[in-house]
Short mmCIF file of C-alpha atoms in Angstrom, two decimals:
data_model
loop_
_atom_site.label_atom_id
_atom_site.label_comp_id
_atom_site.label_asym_id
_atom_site.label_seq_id
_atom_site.Cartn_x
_atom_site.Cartn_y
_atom_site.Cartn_z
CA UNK A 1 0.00 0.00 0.00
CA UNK A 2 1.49 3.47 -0.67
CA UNK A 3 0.92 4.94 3.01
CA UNK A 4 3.71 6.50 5.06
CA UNK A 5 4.14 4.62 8.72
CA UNK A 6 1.79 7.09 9.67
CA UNK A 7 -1.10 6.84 7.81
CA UNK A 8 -1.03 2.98 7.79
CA UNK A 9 -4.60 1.76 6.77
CA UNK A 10 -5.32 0.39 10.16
CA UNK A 11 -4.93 4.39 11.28
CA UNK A 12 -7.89 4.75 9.25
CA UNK A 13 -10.19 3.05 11.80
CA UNK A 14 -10.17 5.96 14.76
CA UNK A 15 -9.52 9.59 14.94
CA UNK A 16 -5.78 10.90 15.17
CA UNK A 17 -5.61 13.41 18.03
CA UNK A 18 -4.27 16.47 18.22
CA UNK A 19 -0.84 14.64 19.17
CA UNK A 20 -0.59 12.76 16.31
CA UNK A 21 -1.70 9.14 18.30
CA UNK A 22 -3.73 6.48 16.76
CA UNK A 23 -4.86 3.56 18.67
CA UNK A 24 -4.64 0.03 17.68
CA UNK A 25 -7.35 -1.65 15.89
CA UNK A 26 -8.28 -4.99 14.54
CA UNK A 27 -9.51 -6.12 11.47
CA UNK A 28 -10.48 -4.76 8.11
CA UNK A 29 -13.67 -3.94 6.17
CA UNK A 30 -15.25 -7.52 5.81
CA UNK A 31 -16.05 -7.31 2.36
CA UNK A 32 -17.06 -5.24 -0.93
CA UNK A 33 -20.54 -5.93 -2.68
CA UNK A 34 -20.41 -5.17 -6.48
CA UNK A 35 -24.15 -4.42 -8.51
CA UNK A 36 -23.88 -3.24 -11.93
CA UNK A 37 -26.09 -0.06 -12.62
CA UNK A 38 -26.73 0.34 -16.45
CA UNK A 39 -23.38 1.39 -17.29
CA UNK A 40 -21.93 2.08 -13.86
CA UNK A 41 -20.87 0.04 -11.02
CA UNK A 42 -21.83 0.56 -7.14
CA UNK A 43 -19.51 -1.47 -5.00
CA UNK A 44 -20.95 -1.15 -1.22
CA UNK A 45 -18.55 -1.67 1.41
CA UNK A 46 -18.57 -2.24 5.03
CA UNK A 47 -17.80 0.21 7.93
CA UNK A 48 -15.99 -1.45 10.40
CA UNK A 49 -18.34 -1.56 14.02
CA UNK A 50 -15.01 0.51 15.44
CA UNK A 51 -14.48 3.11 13.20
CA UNK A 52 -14.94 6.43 15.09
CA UNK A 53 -14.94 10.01 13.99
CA UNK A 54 -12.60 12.49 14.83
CA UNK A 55 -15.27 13.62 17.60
CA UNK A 56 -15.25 10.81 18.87
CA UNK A 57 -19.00 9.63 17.86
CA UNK A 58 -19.73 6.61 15.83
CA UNK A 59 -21.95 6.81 12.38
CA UNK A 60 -25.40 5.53 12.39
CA UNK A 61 -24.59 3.59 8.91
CA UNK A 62 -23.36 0.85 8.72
CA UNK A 63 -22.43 0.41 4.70
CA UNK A 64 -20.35 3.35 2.42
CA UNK A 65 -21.87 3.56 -0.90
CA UNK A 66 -19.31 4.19 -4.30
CA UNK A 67 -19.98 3.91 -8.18
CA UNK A 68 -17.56 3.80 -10.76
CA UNK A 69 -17.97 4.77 -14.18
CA UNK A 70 -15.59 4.59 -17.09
CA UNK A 71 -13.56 1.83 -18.84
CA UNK A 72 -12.60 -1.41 -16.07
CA UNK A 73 -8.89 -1.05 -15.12
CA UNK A 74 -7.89 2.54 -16.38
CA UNK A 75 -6.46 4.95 -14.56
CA UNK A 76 -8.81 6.09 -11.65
CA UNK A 77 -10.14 9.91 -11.47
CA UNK A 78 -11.58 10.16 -7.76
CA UNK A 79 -14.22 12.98 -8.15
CA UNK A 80 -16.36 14.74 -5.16
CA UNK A 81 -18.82 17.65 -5.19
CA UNK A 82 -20.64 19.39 -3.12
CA UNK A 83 -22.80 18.34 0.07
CA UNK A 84 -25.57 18.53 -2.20
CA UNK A 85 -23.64 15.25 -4.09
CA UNK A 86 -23.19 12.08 -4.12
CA UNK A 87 -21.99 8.84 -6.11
CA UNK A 88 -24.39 9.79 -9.19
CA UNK A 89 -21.87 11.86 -10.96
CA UNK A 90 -23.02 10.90 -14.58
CA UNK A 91 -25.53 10.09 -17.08
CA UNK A 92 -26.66 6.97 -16.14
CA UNK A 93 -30.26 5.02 -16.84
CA UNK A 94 -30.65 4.02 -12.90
CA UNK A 95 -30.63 7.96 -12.14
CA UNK A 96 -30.78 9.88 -15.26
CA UNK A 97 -28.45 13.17 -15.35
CA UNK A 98 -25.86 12.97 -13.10
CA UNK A 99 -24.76 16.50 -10.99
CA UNK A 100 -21.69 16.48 -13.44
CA UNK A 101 -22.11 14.60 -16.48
CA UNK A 102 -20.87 18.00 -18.43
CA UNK A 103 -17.44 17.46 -16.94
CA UNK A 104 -17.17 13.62 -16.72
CA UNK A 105 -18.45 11.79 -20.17
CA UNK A 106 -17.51 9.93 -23.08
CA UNK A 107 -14.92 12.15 -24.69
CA UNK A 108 -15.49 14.97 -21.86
CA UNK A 109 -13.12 17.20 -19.85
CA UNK A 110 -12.73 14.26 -17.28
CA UNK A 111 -13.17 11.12 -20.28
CA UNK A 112 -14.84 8.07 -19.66
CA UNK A 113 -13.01 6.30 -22.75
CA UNK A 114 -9.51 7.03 -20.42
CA UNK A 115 -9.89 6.58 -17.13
CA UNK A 116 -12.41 5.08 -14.68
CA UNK A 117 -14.22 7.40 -12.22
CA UNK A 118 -14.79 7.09 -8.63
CA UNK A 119 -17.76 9.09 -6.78
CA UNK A 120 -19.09 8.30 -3.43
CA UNK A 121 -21.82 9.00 -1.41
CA UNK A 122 -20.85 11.67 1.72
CA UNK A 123 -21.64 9.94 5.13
CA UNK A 124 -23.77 10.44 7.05
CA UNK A 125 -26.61 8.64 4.74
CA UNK A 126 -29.43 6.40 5.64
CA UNK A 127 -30.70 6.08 9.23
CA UNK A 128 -28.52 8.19 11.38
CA UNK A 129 -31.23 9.29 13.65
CA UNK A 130 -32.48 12.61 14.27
CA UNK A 131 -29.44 13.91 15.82
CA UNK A 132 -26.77 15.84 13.79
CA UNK A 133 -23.04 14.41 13.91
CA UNK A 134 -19.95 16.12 13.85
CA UNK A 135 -18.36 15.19 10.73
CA UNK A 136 -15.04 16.89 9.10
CA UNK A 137 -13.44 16.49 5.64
CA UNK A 138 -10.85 14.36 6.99
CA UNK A 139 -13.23 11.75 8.40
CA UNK A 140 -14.76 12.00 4.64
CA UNK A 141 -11.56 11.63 3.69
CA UNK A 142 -10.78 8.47 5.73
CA UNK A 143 -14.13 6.97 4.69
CA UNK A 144 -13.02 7.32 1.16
CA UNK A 145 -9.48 5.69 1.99
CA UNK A 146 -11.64 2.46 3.33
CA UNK A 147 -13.20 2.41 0.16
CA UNK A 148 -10.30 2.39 -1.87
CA UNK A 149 -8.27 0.14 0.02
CA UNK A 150 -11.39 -2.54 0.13
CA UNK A 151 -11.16 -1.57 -3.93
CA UNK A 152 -7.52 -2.38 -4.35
CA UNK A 153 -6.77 1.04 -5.86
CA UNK A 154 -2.71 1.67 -4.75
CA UNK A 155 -2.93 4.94 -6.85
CA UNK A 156 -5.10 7.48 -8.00
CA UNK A 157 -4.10 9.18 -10.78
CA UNK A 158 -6.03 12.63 -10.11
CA UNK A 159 -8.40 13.89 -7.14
CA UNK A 160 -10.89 16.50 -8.62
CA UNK A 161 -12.70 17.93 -5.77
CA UNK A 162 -15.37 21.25 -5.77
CA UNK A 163 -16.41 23.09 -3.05
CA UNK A 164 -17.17 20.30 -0.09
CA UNK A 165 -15.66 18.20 -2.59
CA UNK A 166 -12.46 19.86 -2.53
CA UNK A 167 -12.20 20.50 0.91
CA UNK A 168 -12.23 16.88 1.10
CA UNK A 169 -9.69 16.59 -1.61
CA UNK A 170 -7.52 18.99 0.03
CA UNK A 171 -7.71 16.75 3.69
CA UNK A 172 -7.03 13.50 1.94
CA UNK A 173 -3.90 14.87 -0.20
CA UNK A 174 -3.18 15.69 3.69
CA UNK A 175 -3.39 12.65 5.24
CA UNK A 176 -2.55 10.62 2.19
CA UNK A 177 0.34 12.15 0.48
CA UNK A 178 1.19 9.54 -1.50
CA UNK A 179 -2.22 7.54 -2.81
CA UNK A 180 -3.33 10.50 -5.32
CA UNK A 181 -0.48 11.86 -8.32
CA UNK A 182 -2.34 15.18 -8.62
CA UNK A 183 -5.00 17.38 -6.56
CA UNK A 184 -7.30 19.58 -8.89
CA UNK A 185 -9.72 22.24 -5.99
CA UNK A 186 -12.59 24.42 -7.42
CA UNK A 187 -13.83 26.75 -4.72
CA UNK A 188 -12.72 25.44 -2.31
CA UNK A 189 -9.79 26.66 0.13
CA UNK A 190 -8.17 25.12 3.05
CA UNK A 191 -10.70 26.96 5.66
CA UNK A 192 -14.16 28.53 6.01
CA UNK A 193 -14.17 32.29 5.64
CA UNK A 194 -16.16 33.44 8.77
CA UNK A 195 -18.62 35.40 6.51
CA UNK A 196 -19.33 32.42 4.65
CA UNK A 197 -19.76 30.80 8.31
CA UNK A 198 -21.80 33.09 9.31
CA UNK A 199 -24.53 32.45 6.17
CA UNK A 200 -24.64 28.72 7.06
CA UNK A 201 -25.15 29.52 10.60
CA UNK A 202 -27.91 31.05 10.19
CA UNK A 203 -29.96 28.48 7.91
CA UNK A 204 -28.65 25.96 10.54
CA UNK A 205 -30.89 28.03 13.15
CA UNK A 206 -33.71 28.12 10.69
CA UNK A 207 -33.42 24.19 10.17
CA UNK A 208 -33.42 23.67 14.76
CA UNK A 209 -36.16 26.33 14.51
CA UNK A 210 -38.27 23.88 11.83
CA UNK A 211 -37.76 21.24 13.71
CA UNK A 212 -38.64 21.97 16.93
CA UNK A 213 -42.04 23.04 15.53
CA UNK A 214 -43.03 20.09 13.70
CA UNK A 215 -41.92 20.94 10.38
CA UNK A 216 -38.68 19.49 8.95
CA UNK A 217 -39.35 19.89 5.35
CA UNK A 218 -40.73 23.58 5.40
CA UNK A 219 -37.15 24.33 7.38
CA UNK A 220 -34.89 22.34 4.89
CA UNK A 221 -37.05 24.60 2.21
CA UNK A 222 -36.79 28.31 3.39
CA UNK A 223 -32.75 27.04 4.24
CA UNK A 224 -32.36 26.18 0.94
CA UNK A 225 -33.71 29.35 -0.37
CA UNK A 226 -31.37 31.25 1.84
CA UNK A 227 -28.83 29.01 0.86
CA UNK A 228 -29.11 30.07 -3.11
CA UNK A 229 -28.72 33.40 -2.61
CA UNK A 230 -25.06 32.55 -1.33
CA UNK A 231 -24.37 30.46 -3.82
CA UNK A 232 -25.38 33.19 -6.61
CA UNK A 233 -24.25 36.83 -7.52
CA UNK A 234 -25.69 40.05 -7.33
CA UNK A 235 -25.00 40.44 -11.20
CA UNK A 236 -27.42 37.59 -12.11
CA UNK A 237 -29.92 37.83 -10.25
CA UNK A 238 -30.29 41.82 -11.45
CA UNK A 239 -30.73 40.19 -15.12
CA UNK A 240 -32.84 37.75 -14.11
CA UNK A 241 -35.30 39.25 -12.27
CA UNK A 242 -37.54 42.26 -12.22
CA UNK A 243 -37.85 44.43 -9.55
CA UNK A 244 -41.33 45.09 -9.75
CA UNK A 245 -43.31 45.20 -6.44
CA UNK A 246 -46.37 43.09 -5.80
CA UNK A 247 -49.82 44.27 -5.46
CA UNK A 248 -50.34 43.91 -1.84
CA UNK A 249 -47.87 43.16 0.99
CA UNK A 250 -46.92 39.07 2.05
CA UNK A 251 -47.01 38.54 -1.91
CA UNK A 252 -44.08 37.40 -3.68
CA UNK A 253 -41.53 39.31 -5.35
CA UNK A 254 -40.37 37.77 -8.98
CA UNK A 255 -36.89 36.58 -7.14
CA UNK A 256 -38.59 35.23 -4.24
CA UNK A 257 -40.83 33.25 -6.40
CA UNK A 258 -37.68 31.82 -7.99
CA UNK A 259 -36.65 30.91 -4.68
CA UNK A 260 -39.41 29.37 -3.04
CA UNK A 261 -39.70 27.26 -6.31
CA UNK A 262 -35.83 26.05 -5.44
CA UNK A 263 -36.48 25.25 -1.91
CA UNK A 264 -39.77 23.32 -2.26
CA UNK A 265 -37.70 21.01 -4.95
CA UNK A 266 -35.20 20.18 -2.38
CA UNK A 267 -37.33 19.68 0.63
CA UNK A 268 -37.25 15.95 0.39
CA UNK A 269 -33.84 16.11 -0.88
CA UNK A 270 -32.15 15.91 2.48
CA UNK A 271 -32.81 15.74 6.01
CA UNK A 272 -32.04 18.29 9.04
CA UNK A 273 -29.69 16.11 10.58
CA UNK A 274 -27.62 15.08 7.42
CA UNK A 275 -27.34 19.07 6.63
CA UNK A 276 -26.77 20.34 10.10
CA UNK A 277 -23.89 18.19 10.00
CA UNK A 278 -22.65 18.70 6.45
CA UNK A 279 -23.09 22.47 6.77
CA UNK A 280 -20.92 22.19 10.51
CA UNK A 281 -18.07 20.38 8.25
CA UNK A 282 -17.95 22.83 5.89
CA UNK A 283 -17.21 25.22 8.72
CA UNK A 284 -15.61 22.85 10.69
CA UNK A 285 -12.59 22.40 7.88
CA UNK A 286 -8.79 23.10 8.20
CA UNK A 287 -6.11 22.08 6.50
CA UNK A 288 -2.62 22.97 6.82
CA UNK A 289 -1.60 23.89 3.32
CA UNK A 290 2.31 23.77 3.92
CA UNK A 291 1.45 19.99 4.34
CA UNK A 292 -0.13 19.15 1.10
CA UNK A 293 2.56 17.87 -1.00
CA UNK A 294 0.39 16.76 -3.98
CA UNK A 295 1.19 18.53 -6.74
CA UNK A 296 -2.19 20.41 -7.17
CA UNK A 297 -3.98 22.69 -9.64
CA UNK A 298 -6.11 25.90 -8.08
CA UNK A 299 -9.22 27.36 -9.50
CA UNK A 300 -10.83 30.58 -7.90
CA UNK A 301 -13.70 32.37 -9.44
CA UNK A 302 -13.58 36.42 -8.26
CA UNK A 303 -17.46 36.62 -7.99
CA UNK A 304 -17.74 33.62 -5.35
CA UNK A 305 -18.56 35.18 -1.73
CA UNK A 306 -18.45 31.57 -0.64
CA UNK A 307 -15.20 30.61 -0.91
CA UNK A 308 -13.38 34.20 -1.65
CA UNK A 309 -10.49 34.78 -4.07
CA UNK A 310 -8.27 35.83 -1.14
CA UNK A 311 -8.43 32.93 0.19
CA UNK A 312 -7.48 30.72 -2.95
CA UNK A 313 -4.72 32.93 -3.68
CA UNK A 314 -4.09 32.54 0.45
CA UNK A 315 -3.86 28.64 -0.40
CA UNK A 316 -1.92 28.70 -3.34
CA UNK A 317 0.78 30.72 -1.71
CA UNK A 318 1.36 28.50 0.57
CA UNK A 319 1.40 25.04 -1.12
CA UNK A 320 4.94 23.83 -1.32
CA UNK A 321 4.10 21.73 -4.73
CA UNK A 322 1.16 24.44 -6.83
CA UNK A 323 1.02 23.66 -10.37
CA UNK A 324 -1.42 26.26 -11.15
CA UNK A 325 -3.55 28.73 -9.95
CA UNK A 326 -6.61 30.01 -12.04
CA UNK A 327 -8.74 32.76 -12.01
CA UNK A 328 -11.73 33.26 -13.59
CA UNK A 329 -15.19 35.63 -13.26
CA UNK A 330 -18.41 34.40 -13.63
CA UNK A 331 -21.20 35.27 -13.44
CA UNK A 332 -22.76 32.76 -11.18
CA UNK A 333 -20.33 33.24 -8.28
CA UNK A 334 -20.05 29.72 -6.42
CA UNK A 335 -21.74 27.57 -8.87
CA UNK A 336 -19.62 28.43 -11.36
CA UNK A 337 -18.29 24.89 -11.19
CA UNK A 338 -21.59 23.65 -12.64
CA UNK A 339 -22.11 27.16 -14.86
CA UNK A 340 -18.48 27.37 -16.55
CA UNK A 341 -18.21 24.22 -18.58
CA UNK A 342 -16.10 25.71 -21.42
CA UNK A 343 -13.80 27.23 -18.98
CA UNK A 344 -13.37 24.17 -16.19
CA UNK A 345 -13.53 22.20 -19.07
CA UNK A 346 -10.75 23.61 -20.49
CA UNK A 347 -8.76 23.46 -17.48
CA UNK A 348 -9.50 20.04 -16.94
CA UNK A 349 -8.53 18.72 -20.36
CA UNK A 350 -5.05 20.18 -19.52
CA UNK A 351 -4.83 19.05 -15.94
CA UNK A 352 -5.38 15.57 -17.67
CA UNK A 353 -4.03 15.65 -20.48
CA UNK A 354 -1.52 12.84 -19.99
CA UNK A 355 -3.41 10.53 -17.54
CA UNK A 356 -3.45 7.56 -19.32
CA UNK A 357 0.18 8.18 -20.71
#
């Protein structure tokens, strides 16, 4: 396996504390379940009963959940998105689109023809009670390393991680420095920007609020609605939508009609607990950049208030092994990732370029 002495698989199975310590632990993942998905793969493995968190708390699932796509035995392109993701990263007939299938197709920026894709479902999923769990990248990260190991995959020949996604890319290249060649990050940087905090803290108090009176869905809603406004510009939304007031007060503006439309489309998407404790990882992530030896490729878009350009050009001054650092506007601030093809595209194709060389 291509782990350091102190990132040993068996280090994957509890938390490493502040001092660097890792306990003991037994055995491995029992076994990996294989069921072929149109023309994708999901390969289910198990979480071992003592794997732990870096809190300290234990997940509420029991199984992690990948899919590969792409041609059997070619390189392997790990690629993550954000919390709203998941293992369904292209066009498939089990669940039609995909959330990326722009970037990662036949003959696409990340090409199905030369190298084999690996997406994976963010824990926690399934029945994980009612309670939210403190989660952070590098667990994600660990949980990922299970499933590669239980895979066989010694080497993967690029990480491409956005937002959450790359947050988790960057705290794998961390603790694994030598499973992935190359580390491509959109939007994402190696910490929260307290603004940014301070956005998801609040639809985190709408989602308690929701709950405690009864109504889950209507809180995941309005959260979600606050939630796109973040993810947005200014700039768009002033060509998009009129400004025109109502007839009578209570009634909806043209944007907020837009919005509740969003919301009530992803109020059965997710639960409160699984995005109180997403949302809480986002903020809860830090990396050490000076510790990221992966040689790794940087793009920034100047319009996301998310993840702000200062802070990409924070983490790319700091990287002891940056290959490239790009910046782009947009108009579509943070989801630029999903707006831009042409441009992460492009950026892409030359990132992997040589990958099955």
């Amino acid at each position: 396996m291509p782990f350091d002495t102190q990132t040993t698989i068996e280090n994957l199975r509890r938390p490493v504390g502040r001092d660097g310590a890792v306990l003991p632990v037994p055995s491995m993942p029992v076994f990996a379940r294989r069921s072929r998905q149109g023309n994708a793969a999901d390969v289910t493995i198990e979480i071992p009963a003592d794997f732990r968190l870096q809190s300290g708390e234990k997940l509420g699932q029991t199984f992690l959940t990948g899919r590969l796509h792409g041609r059997e035995g070619a390189p392997v392109v790990v690629v993550a998105g954000g919390i709203s993701s998941g293992r369904f990263v292209h066009r498939t007939e089990t669940n039609g689109l995909g959330w990326w299938s722009d970037a990662v197709s036949m003959g696409g920026p990340i090409d199905l023809r030369r190298c084999q894709v690996l997406a994976f479902d963010y824990a926690p999923t399934g029945k994980t009670g009612e309670e939210a769990l403190t989660i952070t990248t590098h667990d994600q990260a660990r949980l990922l390393a299970l499933l590669l190991d239980r895979l066989g995959i010694e080497r993967v020949a690029a990480f491409v991680g956005c937002s959450y996604g790359g947050m988790i890319g960057l705290s794998f290249a961390e603790l694994f420095p030598r499973w992935i060649e190359q580390l491509i990050v959109v939007s994402a940087a190696h910490r929260a920007h307290p603004q940014a905090t301070a956005w998801r803290g609040i639809q985190r108090r709408i989602l308690k609020l929701a709950v405690d009176a009864g109504r889950p869905e209507d809180g995941v809603a309005l959260a979600r609605e606050l939630a796109m406004t973040t993810y947005r510009t200014a700039e768009e939304f002033g060509d998009r939508f009129a400004s025109d007031a109502p007839t009578f007060a209570g009634q909806s503006y043209p944007v907020c009609e837009y919005l509740t439309a969003r919301g009530k489309a992803y109020r059965t998407h997710t639960t409160p607990s699984r995005w109180l404790s997403l949302s809480d990882s986002i903020d809860r992530h830090s990396v050490l950049p000076e510790s990221i030896t992966t040689p790794t490729t940087l793009v920034g878009f100047t319009s996301d208030r998310l993840v702000p350009i200062d802070d990409m050009r924070e983490l790319a001054a700091r990287l002891p092994t940056l290959w490239r650092l790009v910046e782009a506007p947009s108009l579509y601030g943070h989801d630029a990732f999903l707006k831009e093809d042409a441009l992460v595209g492009d950026i892409l194709r030359t990132a992997l370029k040589d990958i099955d060389q």
